[in-house]
Amino acid sequence: MAPPSESNPEENEALEPWTSWRRACAADLCPPEHRRALHEFAARRAETWLHRSIGRTCLPTVDPARLPPAQCWHLLESHLAVNRTRAGKRYKDWIFERSQGAGVERLDAILSGAALILRDAVRAYLHREFSRAGTLSLDQPVAGHETLGLILGDLLADGNPDHFERRDLESLARELASSFVETLDAADHILLFARASGIALSHPAVRTASGLGRSALHARYVKLVARVGEIVGDRFEEEDRETRVQLGVLTIEELKKIIILSRRPEFELLHFFQEKEGTDSHE
Amino acid sequence: MNDAIQRAQQEKLARWLFEWQMDRELAAVEDAPGDLPYRAKERAPDMPLLSPGSIVLFQPATSELARAPLTALTAATSAGTALFIPFGRFQEPAFGGEMPSGLEPAGLRILCPWLAFHAGRGLKVHVWDTCEILEAPLKRALALAHRPLAELLVLNDASGPPPIRHPLDPRRDYIEEERERMRAVLAPFARDDESTLLKAAEFPDEE
């Protein structure tokens, strides 16, 4: 670990609880003032995150007071500890090693590393306490897609209807896809090609080819799927929701097949980048 | 598949979606940590001798590692290389490519064989602890790591989460995000060691 800064006594003082914790193995074994500082760090962060979660989800009441400072700190200490020995707490070394990074104040790096772990620990706590197993509904909206009307049941639609039904649906999907593909522009083609080939939308080659960034492409994909859903909904209004969802999913798959077959030679370059990106084309 | 199994899968998916939504919310807090311009000054020692079941902790090497310490496990070793299987961030498996590890700590509950990667002896890691993974989950993880991602996406195991079929299933976003994160994490190692290879990069994420 880098030596304490000689030029910044304030930072050195703020670092003391952390170095004390590293030596002592657990906050409970630190001097009271250090323990208090560590607990306060965890409580302040956890409170911010717990407040954020209130009202954003169906959580009935997440009262930060339920989590006293010592318990907030315990969430952090237990999240990645394999066991109670020093060797089982090597994540502490990870936190301190971040402080060796150039261009970052040691204290900032330590606080940031600890906060990363604490955020995951708070999320796990929320999951443990409030994930509401047994009370969910298939009509529950899928977060992030509420405006599209996507519900949990849509994600569970059976992708394996019986043989004859599937053959009918596939035939309809091919028909829908072959007319829908005419409405797509070049960026849509690149988008579907990337989706079908497993190339990340954030990949530079995709951005260059489409002229769009990841967020714009993602939004475009959501719209495209929604448009297919609307067409299916309009044409097959009399069918049940599950059948319409199955048909929509198959239509998107057919669209990808069409793009792959018709434009593969042009997009071979993207494939090349896909193969290379595991080794040398990271952003 | 009977109603009880479908109900169990539905609950698993709902619990995973809950945590995914929480993850989005917590990451959106303005002073969210993790974006420090971190650069490693020193390198960790070369990869020490590891045996199957070892849990290792990677040296923080990039600011893109905006998450808890990446932990992985050696599932098998052969001539000069090892297969690592990362732990997941969440408490529930997202799809058939993930499975319970059998470990209690919240940060080590889920193994992600779909994100397995091979690495050679040049990989720089810190050993965290050894021989903590039970043999049974290790064997199962190894078997899953050898299956293509396209197969794992639609795996319909009665004891696991439901397959991914819908194009807007949030688990697809999660998969893309995790894969990008892993590529970023492995990039510095891959430059030093040509045998480092993210297995998930070999497969398309769609059927």
Short mmCIF file of C-alpha atoms in Angstrom, two decimals:
data_model
loop_
_atom_site.label_atom_id
_atom_site.label_comp_id
_atom_site.label_asym_id
_atom_site.label_seq_id
_atom_site.Cartn_x
_atom_site.Cartn_y
_atom_site.Cartn_z
CA MET A 1 0.00 0.00 0.00
CA ALA A 2 1.19 3.50 -0.73
CA PRO A 3 2.60 5.41 2.25
CA PRO A 4 0.37 7.99 3.95
CA SER A 5 0.38 11.39 2.33
CA GLU A 6 2.70 13.77 4.12
CA SER A 7 1.09 16.80 2.58
CA ASN A 8 -2.49 16.10 3.54
CA PRO A 9 -2.97 15.56 7.27
CA GLU A 10 -6.77 15.81 6.93
CA GLU A 11 -6.83 12.90 4.54
CA ASN A 12 -4.52 10.92 6.76
CA GLU A 13 -6.86 11.45 9.68
CA ALA A 14 -9.86 10.35 7.61
CA LEU A 15 -7.92 7.27 6.54
CA GLU A 16 -7.23 6.12 10.08
CA PRO A 17 -10.51 4.23 10.64
CA TRP A 18 -9.93 2.35 7.40
CA THR A 19 -6.35 1.35 8.08
CA SER A 20 -7.38 0.43 11.60
CA TRP A 21 -10.14 -1.78 10.16
CA ARG A 22 -7.74 -3.44 7.78
CA ARG A 23 -5.41 -4.34 10.63
CA ALA A 24 -8.11 -5.35 13.08
CA CYS A 25 -9.98 -7.73 10.78
CA ALA A 26 -13.44 -6.46 11.87
CA ALA A 27 -14.83 -3.06 12.83
CA ASP A 28 -15.92 -4.44 16.19
CA LEU A 29 -12.25 -4.84 17.09
CA CYS A 30 -11.35 -1.23 16.18
CA PRO A 31 -11.13 1.63 18.68
CA PRO A 32 -14.62 3.09 19.36
CA GLU A 33 -14.04 6.32 17.40
CA HIS A 34 -12.87 4.39 14.35
CA ARG A 35 -15.74 1.96 14.63
CA ARG A 36 -18.17 4.87 14.83
CA ALA A 37 -16.69 6.48 11.72
CA LEU A 38 -17.00 3.24 9.75
CA HIS A 39 -20.58 2.67 10.89
CA GLU A 40 -21.48 6.24 9.93
CA PHE A 41 -19.99 5.79 6.48
CA ALA A 42 -22.12 2.70 5.89
CA ALA A 43 -25.26 4.19 7.40
CA ARG A 44 -25.06 7.38 5.35
CA ARG A 45 -24.64 5.50 2.08
CA ALA A 46 -27.24 2.86 2.89
CA GLU A 47 -29.77 5.53 3.86
CA THR A 48 -29.33 7.27 0.49
CA TRP A 49 -29.91 4.04 -1.39
CA LEU A 50 -32.84 2.94 0.75
CA HIS A 51 -34.54 6.30 0.24
CA ARG A 52 -33.99 5.93 -3.48
CA SER A 53 -35.79 2.61 -3.45
CA ILE A 54 -38.86 3.99 -1.65
CA GLY A 55 -41.61 4.81 -4.10
CA ARG A 56 -39.63 3.51 -7.07
CA THR A 57 -40.94 0.02 -6.63
CA CYS A 58 -43.77 -1.67 -4.87
CA LEU A 59 -41.85 -1.66 -1.60
CA PRO A 60 -44.41 -0.97 1.10
CA THR A 61 -42.14 0.63 3.66
CA VAL A 62 -38.39 0.67 3.64
CA ASP A 63 -37.56 2.50 6.78
CA PRO A 64 -33.85 3.31 7.01
CA ALA A 65 -34.33 3.24 10.78
CA ARG A 66 -34.76 -0.49 10.45
CA LEU A 67 -31.10 -0.63 9.66
CA PRO A 68 -29.02 0.81 12.48
CA PRO A 69 -25.48 1.93 11.54
CA ALA A 70 -23.85 -1.20 12.93
CA GLN A 71 -26.10 -3.37 10.77
CA CYS A 72 -25.36 -1.30 7.67
CA TRP A 73 -21.69 -1.90 8.27
CA HIS A 74 -22.34 -5.60 8.87
CA LEU A 75 -23.93 -5.81 5.40
CA LEU A 76 -20.65 -4.64 3.91
CA GLU A 77 -18.45 -6.84 6.07
CA SER A 78 -20.42 -10.00 5.40
CA HIS A 79 -21.22 -9.56 1.71
CA LEU A 80 -18.02 -11.08 0.35
CA ALA A 81 -16.42 -12.71 3.36
CA VAL A 82 -15.81 -16.36 2.60
CA ASN A 83 -15.22 -17.05 6.29
CA ARG A 84 -14.14 -15.28 9.46
CA THR A 85 -10.43 -15.72 8.96
CA ARG A 86 -8.19 -13.03 7.51
CA ALA A 87 -7.80 -15.12 4.35
CA GLY A 88 -11.58 -15.19 3.98
CA LYS A 89 -11.69 -11.38 3.89
CA ARG A 90 -9.33 -10.67 1.05
CA TYR A 91 -11.88 -8.29 -0.45
CA LYS A 92 -10.41 -5.77 2.01
CA ASP A 93 -7.13 -5.99 0.12
CA TRP A 94 -9.02 -5.27 -3.08
CA ILE A 95 -10.45 -2.10 -1.53
CA PHE A 96 -7.01 -0.91 -0.44
CA GLU A 97 -5.33 -1.88 -3.66
CA ARG A 98 -7.65 0.50 -5.49
CA SER A 99 -5.92 3.24 -3.55
CA GLN A 100 -2.73 2.54 -5.47
CA GLY A 101 -4.33 3.75 -8.68
CA ALA A 102 -2.67 6.75 -10.23
CA GLY A 103 -4.60 10.01 -10.37
CA VAL A 104 -6.92 9.16 -7.50
CA GLU A 105 -6.71 10.28 -3.91
CA ARG A 106 -6.17 7.28 -1.66
CA LEU A 107 -9.16 8.09 0.53
CA ASP A 108 -11.47 8.53 -2.47
CA ALA A 109 -10.39 5.20 -3.89
CA ILE A 110 -10.96 3.38 -0.60
CA LEU A 111 -14.36 4.99 -0.05
CA SER A 112 -15.36 4.26 -3.62
CA GLY A 113 -14.36 0.58 -3.38
CA ALA A 114 -16.16 0.12 -0.08
CA ALA A 115 -19.24 1.89 -1.45
CA LEU A 116 -19.32 -0.44 -4.46
CA ILE A 117 -19.47 -3.45 -2.18
CA LEU A 118 -21.98 -1.79 0.12
CA ARG A 119 -24.28 -0.96 -2.80
CA ASP A 120 -24.37 -4.61 -3.81
CA ALA A 121 -24.93 -5.58 -0.18
CA VAL A 122 -27.85 -3.14 0.15
CA ARG A 123 -29.39 -4.51 -3.05
CA ALA A 124 -29.05 -8.05 -1.68
CA TYR A 125 -30.66 -6.89 1.57
CA LEU A 126 -33.61 -5.38 -0.32
CA HIS A 127 -33.96 -8.57 -2.31
CA ARG A 128 -33.91 -10.68 0.83
CA GLU A 129 -36.46 -8.57 2.67
CA PHE A 130 -38.79 -7.34 -0.03
CA SER A 131 -38.75 -9.44 -3.17
CA ARG A 132 -42.30 -10.54 -2.32
CA ALA A 133 -42.13 -14.18 -3.31
CA GLY A 134 -45.53 -15.75 -3.51
CA THR A 135 -47.49 -12.54 -3.94
CA LEU A 136 -46.72 -11.70 -7.53
CA SER A 137 -49.08 -11.56 -10.44
CA LEU A 138 -48.61 -12.47 -14.08
CA ASP A 139 -50.07 -9.05 -14.89
CA GLN A 140 -47.26 -7.31 -13.06
CA PRO A 141 -45.61 -4.77 -15.42
CA VAL A 142 -41.98 -5.40 -16.34
CA ALA A 143 -39.88 -2.52 -15.00
CA GLY A 144 -38.56 -0.29 -17.75
CA HIS A 145 -41.22 -1.39 -20.22
CA GLU A 146 -44.37 -0.18 -18.44
CA THR A 147 -45.35 2.15 -21.31
CA LEU A 148 -45.29 -0.75 -23.76
CA GLY A 149 -47.60 -2.75 -21.56
CA LEU A 150 -45.09 -5.57 -21.22
CA ILE A 151 -46.08 -7.84 -18.32
CA LEU A 152 -44.41 -10.69 -16.51
CA GLY A 153 -46.69 -13.19 -18.22
CA ASP A 154 -45.36 -12.11 -21.63
CA LEU A 155 -41.84 -13.18 -20.62
CA LEU A 156 -43.18 -16.57 -19.63
CA ALA A 157 -45.10 -17.24 -22.82
CA ASP A 158 -44.51 -20.84 -23.85
CA GLY A 159 -42.07 -20.91 -26.73
CA ASN A 160 -42.93 -24.48 -27.53
CA PRO A 161 -46.57 -24.72 -28.52
CA ASP A 162 -47.56 -28.04 -30.02
CA HIS A 163 -46.12 -28.95 -33.36
CA PHE A 164 -49.08 -27.95 -35.54
CA GLU A 165 -49.73 -24.71 -33.73
CA ARG A 166 -46.06 -23.77 -33.98
CA ARG A 167 -45.98 -24.53 -37.69
CA ASP A 168 -48.97 -22.24 -38.22
CA LEU A 169 -47.43 -19.50 -36.13
CA GLU A 170 -44.09 -19.76 -37.93
CA SER A 171 -45.80 -19.51 -41.26
CA LEU A 172 -47.68 -16.38 -40.14
CA ALA A 173 -44.47 -14.95 -38.66
CA ARG A 174 -42.60 -15.40 -41.95
CA GLU A 175 -45.38 -13.64 -43.78
CA LEU A 176 -45.45 -10.75 -41.31
CA ALA A 177 -41.65 -10.44 -41.28
CA SER A 178 -41.29 -10.38 -45.06
CA SER A 179 -43.67 -7.44 -45.35
CA PHE A 180 -42.38 -5.66 -42.24
CA VAL A 181 -38.76 -5.82 -43.39
CA GLU A 182 -39.66 -3.50 -46.27
CA THR A 183 -40.36 -0.73 -43.77
CA LEU A 184 -36.92 -0.93 -42.14
CA ASP A 185 -34.02 1.37 -42.90
CA ALA A 186 -30.28 0.68 -43.01
CA ALA A 187 -29.76 1.41 -39.31
CA ASP A 188 -32.51 -1.09 -38.44
CA HIS A 189 -30.75 -3.71 -40.54
CA ILE A 190 -27.48 -3.15 -38.71
CA LEU A 191 -29.33 -3.23 -35.40
CA LEU A 192 -31.02 -6.55 -36.16
CA PHE A 193 -27.81 -7.99 -37.56
CA ALA A 194 -25.96 -7.06 -34.37
CA ARG A 195 -28.73 -8.52 -32.21
CA ALA A 196 -28.78 -11.76 -34.19
CA SER A 197 -24.99 -12.08 -34.21
CA GLY A 198 -24.37 -11.30 -30.55
CA ILE A 199 -22.46 -8.11 -31.27
CA ALA A 200 -22.93 -5.57 -28.50
CA LEU A 201 -24.83 -2.42 -29.48
CA SER A 202 -22.07 -0.42 -27.83
CA HIS A 203 -19.43 -1.89 -30.11
CA PRO A 204 -17.54 0.78 -32.10
CA ALA A 205 -18.12 -1.10 -35.37
CA VAL A 206 -21.88 -1.04 -34.81
CA ARG A 207 -21.76 2.64 -33.91
CA THR A 208 -19.73 3.48 -37.01
CA ALA A 209 -21.92 1.43 -39.33
CA SER A 210 -25.23 2.73 -37.96
CA GLY A 211 -24.20 6.24 -36.95
CA LEU A 212 -25.99 5.69 -33.65
CA GLY A 213 -24.85 5.11 -30.08
CA ARG A 214 -25.92 2.26 -27.82
CA SER A 215 -28.80 4.11 -26.13
CA ALA A 216 -30.27 5.27 -29.44
CA LEU A 217 -29.99 1.77 -30.91
CA HIS A 218 -31.53 0.20 -27.84
CA ALA A 219 -34.45 2.65 -27.96
CA ARG A 220 -34.85 1.90 -31.66
CA TYR A 221 -34.93 -1.84 -30.96
CA VAL A 222 -37.62 -1.41 -28.30
CA LYS A 223 -39.69 0.64 -30.76
CA LEU A 224 -39.19 -1.91 -33.49
CA VAL A 225 -40.38 -4.75 -31.26
CA ALA A 226 -43.32 -2.61 -30.11
CA ARG A 227 -44.30 -1.93 -33.74
CA VAL A 228 -44.29 -5.64 -34.48
CA GLY A 229 -46.42 -6.15 -31.37
CA GLU A 230 -48.92 -3.54 -32.57
CA ILE A 231 -49.19 -5.10 -36.01
CA VAL A 232 -49.74 -8.53 -34.54
CA GLY A 233 -52.25 -7.08 -32.08
CA ASP A 234 -54.21 -5.35 -34.83
CA ARG A 235 -54.28 -8.29 -37.21
CA PHE A 236 -54.93 -11.00 -34.64
CA GLU A 237 -57.10 -9.17 -32.16
CA GLU A 238 -59.29 -12.22 -31.66
CA GLU A 239 -56.36 -14.40 -30.50
CA ASP A 240 -55.44 -14.68 -26.83
CA ARG A 241 -52.55 -12.62 -25.46
CA GLU A 242 -50.14 -15.56 -25.16
CA THR A 243 -50.62 -16.51 -28.82
CA ARG A 244 -50.07 -12.90 -29.89
CA VAL A 245 -46.89 -12.72 -27.84
CA GLN A 246 -45.63 -16.01 -29.33
CA LEU A 247 -46.34 -14.70 -32.81
CA GLY A 248 -44.57 -11.42 -32.09
CA VAL A 249 -41.50 -13.25 -30.76
CA LEU A 250 -41.40 -15.54 -33.80
CA THR A 251 -41.79 -12.57 -36.14
CA ILE A 252 -38.74 -10.86 -34.62
CA GLU A 253 -36.79 -14.11 -35.02
CA GLU A 254 -37.86 -14.33 -38.66
CA LEU A 255 -36.81 -10.72 -39.22
CA LYS A 256 -33.34 -11.52 -37.92
CA LYS A 257 -33.10 -14.54 -40.19
CA ILE A 258 -34.05 -12.41 -43.20
CA ILE A 259 -31.42 -9.81 -42.34
CA ILE A 260 -28.74 -12.41 -41.69
CA LEU A 261 -29.44 -14.15 -44.99
CA SER A 262 -29.77 -11.02 -47.10
CA ARG A 263 -27.07 -8.80 -45.67
CA ARG A 264 -24.44 -11.10 -44.26
CA PRO A 265 -21.91 -10.42 -47.02
CA GLU A 266 -22.15 -6.66 -46.43
CA PHE A 267 -21.87 -7.02 -42.68
CA GLU A 268 -19.03 -9.50 -42.61
CA LEU A 269 -16.85 -6.72 -41.26
CA LEU A 270 -18.99 -6.57 -38.13
CA HIS A 271 -18.45 -10.28 -37.68
CA PHE A 272 -14.75 -9.71 -37.98
CA PHE A 273 -14.91 -7.16 -35.17
CA GLN A 274 -17.03 -9.48 -33.08
CA GLU A 275 -14.40 -12.17 -33.31
CA LYS A 276 -11.63 -9.74 -32.48
CA GLU A 277 -13.27 -7.88 -29.66
CA GLY A 278 -12.50 -10.56 -27.09
CA THR A 279 -8.85 -9.70 -27.43
CA ASP A 280 -7.95 -6.35 -28.82
CA SER A 281 -10.73 -3.96 -29.68
CA HIS A 282 -12.00 -2.80 -26.31
CA GLU A 283 -13.12 0.73 -25.89
CA MET B 1 -44.36 -28.77 -17.38
CA ASN B 2 -46.85 -28.74 -14.50
CA ASP B 3 -48.42 -25.75 -12.78
CA ALA B 4 -46.27 -26.00 -9.64
CA ILE B 5 -43.05 -25.86 -11.67
CA GLN B 6 -44.34 -22.98 -13.77
CA ARG B 7 -45.31 -21.12 -10.63
CA ALA B 8 -41.84 -21.72 -9.16
CA GLN B 9 -40.18 -20.44 -12.33
CA GLN B 10 -42.46 -17.42 -12.35
CA GLU B 11 -41.45 -16.60 -8.78
CA LYS B 12 -37.76 -17.00 -9.58
CA LEU B 13 -38.08 -14.64 -12.52
CA ALA B 14 -40.06 -12.10 -10.50
CA ARG B 15 -37.42 -12.13 -7.76
CA TRP B 16 -34.65 -11.68 -10.32
CA LEU B 17 -36.53 -8.80 -11.97
CA PHE B 18 -36.97 -7.18 -8.57
CA GLU B 19 -33.23 -7.23 -7.99
CA TRP B 20 -32.53 -6.01 -11.52
CA GLN B 21 -34.86 -3.07 -10.95
CA MET B 22 -33.19 -2.34 -7.62
CA ASP B 23 -29.83 -2.45 -9.35
CA ARG B 24 -30.97 0.19 -11.86
CA GLU B 25 -32.37 2.38 -9.10
CA LEU B 26 -29.34 2.21 -6.83
CA ALA B 27 -26.91 2.79 -9.70
CA ALA B 28 -28.85 5.92 -10.67
CA VAL B 29 -28.12 7.70 -7.39
CA GLU B 30 -26.12 10.78 -8.27
CA ASP B 31 -23.07 10.10 -6.20
CA ALA B 32 -22.96 6.48 -7.28
CA PRO B 33 -19.47 5.13 -6.74
CA GLY B 34 -17.26 3.35 -9.16
CA ASP B 35 -16.40 5.89 -11.82
CA LEU B 36 -12.99 6.77 -10.52
CA PRO B 37 -10.27 7.17 -13.14
CA TYR B 38 -8.50 4.19 -11.71
CA ARG B 39 -5.30 2.82 -13.19
CA ALA B 40 -3.32 0.07 -11.58
CA LYS B 41 0.17 1.20 -10.67
CA GLU B 42 1.59 -2.16 -9.84
CA ARG B 43 0.84 -5.61 -11.11
CA ALA B 44 -0.06 -8.57 -9.01
CA PRO B 45 2.22 -11.56 -9.09
CA ASP B 46 1.81 -14.16 -11.81
CA MET B 47 -1.00 -16.59 -11.32
CA PRO B 48 0.00 -18.97 -8.56
CA LEU B 49 -0.73 -22.68 -8.63
CA LEU B 50 -4.44 -23.15 -8.19
CA SER B 51 -6.51 -26.24 -7.79
CA PRO B 52 -10.10 -26.78 -8.89
CA GLY B 53 -12.40 -25.09 -6.40
CA SER B 54 -10.09 -22.20 -5.63
CA ILE B 55 -11.71 -18.80 -5.37
CA VAL B 56 -9.59 -15.98 -6.71
CA LEU B 57 -9.83 -12.24 -6.51
CA PHE B 58 -8.73 -10.18 -9.46
CA GLN B 59 -6.52 -7.21 -9.11
CA PRO B 60 -8.57 -4.06 -9.74
CA ALA B 61 -7.27 -3.01 -13.10
CA THR B 62 -9.80 -0.73 -14.70
CA SER B 63 -12.37 1.91 -13.84
CA GLU B 64 -14.88 -0.14 -15.80
CA LEU B 65 -14.85 -2.61 -12.99
CA ALA B 66 -17.70 -0.66 -11.43
CA ARG B 67 -18.87 -3.43 -9.17
CA ALA B 68 -17.86 -5.43 -6.18
CA PRO B 69 -14.55 -7.24 -6.57
CA LEU B 70 -14.77 -9.66 -9.42
CA THR B 71 -14.35 -13.10 -8.05
CA ALA B 72 -13.93 -16.23 -10.03
CA LEU B 73 -13.17 -19.80 -9.50
CA THR B 74 -10.90 -22.21 -11.23
CA ALA B 75 -13.03 -25.04 -12.41
CA ALA B 76 -10.36 -27.01 -14.14
CA THR B 77 -6.75 -26.78 -14.97
CA SER B 78 -4.89 -28.30 -17.84
CA ALA B 79 -1.60 -27.72 -19.55
CA GLY B 80 -0.86 -24.14 -18.72
CA THR B 81 -4.41 -22.83 -18.72
CA ALA B 82 -7.37 -22.77 -16.39
CA LEU B 83 -11.08 -22.22 -16.78
CA PHE B 84 -12.52 -19.51 -14.55
CA ILE B 85 -16.17 -19.11 -13.74
CA PRO B 86 -17.21 -15.73 -12.34
CA PHE B 87 -19.66 -15.21 -9.51
CA GLY B 88 -22.78 -13.26 -10.37
CA ARG B 89 -23.89 -9.98 -8.86
CA PHE B 90 -27.39 -11.08 -7.99
CA GLN B 91 -29.04 -13.44 -5.53
CA GLU B 92 -31.03 -15.37 -8.13
CA PRO B 93 -29.89 -17.04 -11.32
CA ALA B 94 -31.05 -15.01 -14.33
CA PHE B 95 -31.35 -17.93 -16.72
CA GLY B 96 -30.12 -21.46 -17.37
CA GLY B 97 -26.52 -20.28 -17.74
CA GLU B 98 -26.36 -19.42 -14.03
CA MET B 99 -26.71 -21.59 -10.93
CA PRO B 100 -26.45 -21.53 -7.14
CA SER B 101 -22.88 -21.93 -5.86
CA GLY B 102 -23.86 -23.49 -2.55
CA LEU B 103 -22.01 -20.68 -0.73
CA GLU B 104 -23.74 -18.50 1.88
CA PRO B 105 -22.22 -14.98 1.46
CA ALA B 106 -24.60 -12.79 -0.53
CA GLY B 107 -21.88 -11.85 -3.00
CA LEU B 108 -20.96 -15.44 -3.77
CA ARG B 109 -24.31 -17.17 -4.18
CA ILE B 110 -24.52 -17.44 -7.95
CA LEU B 111 -22.06 -18.89 -10.41
CA CYS B 112 -22.11 -17.77 -14.05
CA PRO B 113 -20.75 -20.59 -16.23
CA TRP B 114 -21.96 -18.71 -19.32
CA LEU B 115 -19.28 -16.10 -18.55
CA ALA B 116 -16.51 -18.66 -18.13
CA PHE B 117 -13.15 -17.73 -19.55
CA HIS B 118 -9.88 -19.46 -20.17
CA ALA B 119 -6.67 -17.91 -18.99
CA GLY B 120 -3.04 -18.88 -19.06
CA ARG B 121 -0.32 -18.80 -16.47
CA GLY B 122 0.43 -15.19 -17.28
CA LEU B 123 -2.83 -14.03 -15.68
CA LYS B 124 -2.28 -11.71 -12.74
CA VAL B 125 -4.52 -12.53 -9.81
CA HIS B 126 -4.56 -12.43 -6.07
CA VAL B 127 -5.56 -15.66 -4.44
CA TRP B 128 -8.44 -15.02 -2.11
CA ASP B 129 -9.07 -18.34 -0.50
CA THR B 130 -8.98 -21.96 -1.52
CA CYS B 131 -11.15 -25.03 -1.76
CA GLU B 132 -14.39 -23.43 -0.68
CA ILE B 133 -16.59 -24.62 -3.51
CA LEU B 134 -18.24 -27.99 -3.10
CA GLU B 135 -17.56 -30.61 -5.72
CA ALA B 136 -21.17 -31.01 -6.90
CA PRO B 137 -21.80 -27.38 -7.95
CA LEU B 138 -18.32 -27.27 -9.42
CA LYS B 139 -19.04 -30.23 -11.69
CA ARG B 140 -22.38 -28.83 -12.74
CA ALA B 141 -20.86 -25.41 -13.45
CA LEU B 142 -18.19 -27.03 -15.56
CA ALA B 143 -20.81 -28.91 -17.59
CA LEU B 144 -22.79 -25.71 -18.20
CA ALA B 145 -19.63 -23.81 -19.15
CA HIS B 146 -19.17 -26.14 -22.09
CA ARG B 147 -22.61 -25.47 -23.57
CA PRO B 148 -23.21 -22.69 -26.09
CA LEU B 149 -24.92 -19.56 -24.79
CA ALA B 150 -27.71 -19.93 -27.37
CA GLU B 151 -28.59 -23.26 -25.74
CA LEU B 152 -28.39 -21.90 -22.21
CA LEU B 153 -30.77 -19.04 -23.01
CA VAL B 154 -33.62 -21.43 -23.67
CA LEU B 155 -32.68 -24.07 -21.11
CA ASN B 156 -35.85 -25.03 -19.30
CA ASP B 157 -34.71 -26.70 -16.11
CA ALA B 158 -37.54 -27.32 -13.67
CA SER B 159 -35.41 -26.12 -10.75
CA GLY B 160 -34.14 -22.99 -12.51
CA PRO B 161 -35.54 -19.78 -13.95
CA PRO B 162 -37.65 -19.80 -17.13
CA PRO B 163 -35.97 -19.62 -20.55
CA ILE B 164 -35.39 -16.29 -22.27
CA ARG B 165 -37.57 -15.91 -25.35
CA HIS B 166 -39.08 -12.44 -25.51
CA PRO B 167 -36.88 -9.93 -27.37
CA LEU B 168 -37.48 -7.30 -24.68
CA ASP B 169 -36.80 -9.58 -21.74
CA PRO B 170 -34.63 -7.42 -19.40
CA ARG B 171 -32.35 -10.43 -18.93
CA ARG B 172 -31.04 -9.80 -22.44
CA ASP B 173 -29.90 -6.33 -21.33
CA TYR B 174 -28.30 -7.90 -18.29
CA ILE B 175 -26.45 -10.43 -20.45
CA GLU B 176 -25.14 -7.75 -22.77
CA GLU B 177 -24.08 -5.58 -19.86
CA GLU B 178 -22.27 -8.39 -18.05
CA ARG B 179 -20.52 -9.55 -21.18
CA GLU B 180 -19.26 -6.06 -21.90
CA ARG B 181 -18.10 -5.71 -18.34
CA MET B 182 -16.21 -8.98 -18.50
CA ARG B 183 -14.55 -8.00 -21.75
CA ALA B 184 -13.42 -4.75 -20.16
CA VAL B 185 -12.15 -6.56 -17.11
CA LEU B 186 -10.25 -9.11 -19.16
CA ALA B 187 -8.87 -6.66 -21.70
CA PRO B 188 -5.66 -5.82 -19.83
CA PHE B 189 -5.02 -9.48 -19.08
CA ALA B 190 -5.76 -10.52 -22.64
CA ARG B 191 -3.18 -8.08 -23.91
CA ASP B 192 -0.56 -9.75 -21.74
CA ASP B 193 -1.69 -13.27 -22.31
CA GLU B 194 -3.08 -14.39 -25.63
CA SER B 195 -4.69 -17.44 -24.12
CA THR B 196 -7.15 -15.30 -22.14
CA LEU B 197 -10.45 -15.69 -23.89
CA LEU B 198 -13.97 -14.88 -22.83
CA LYS B 199 -16.02 -17.88 -23.79
CA ALA B 200 -19.29 -15.94 -24.10
CA ALA B 201 -17.76 -13.88 -26.89
CA GLU B 202 -17.88 -16.95 -29.08
CA PHE B 203 -21.63 -17.22 -29.16
CA PRO B 204 -24.49 -15.04 -30.35
CA ASP B 205 -26.88 -13.88 -27.64
CA GLU B 206 -29.91 -14.68 -29.70
CA GLU B 207 -31.23 -17.89 -31.06
#
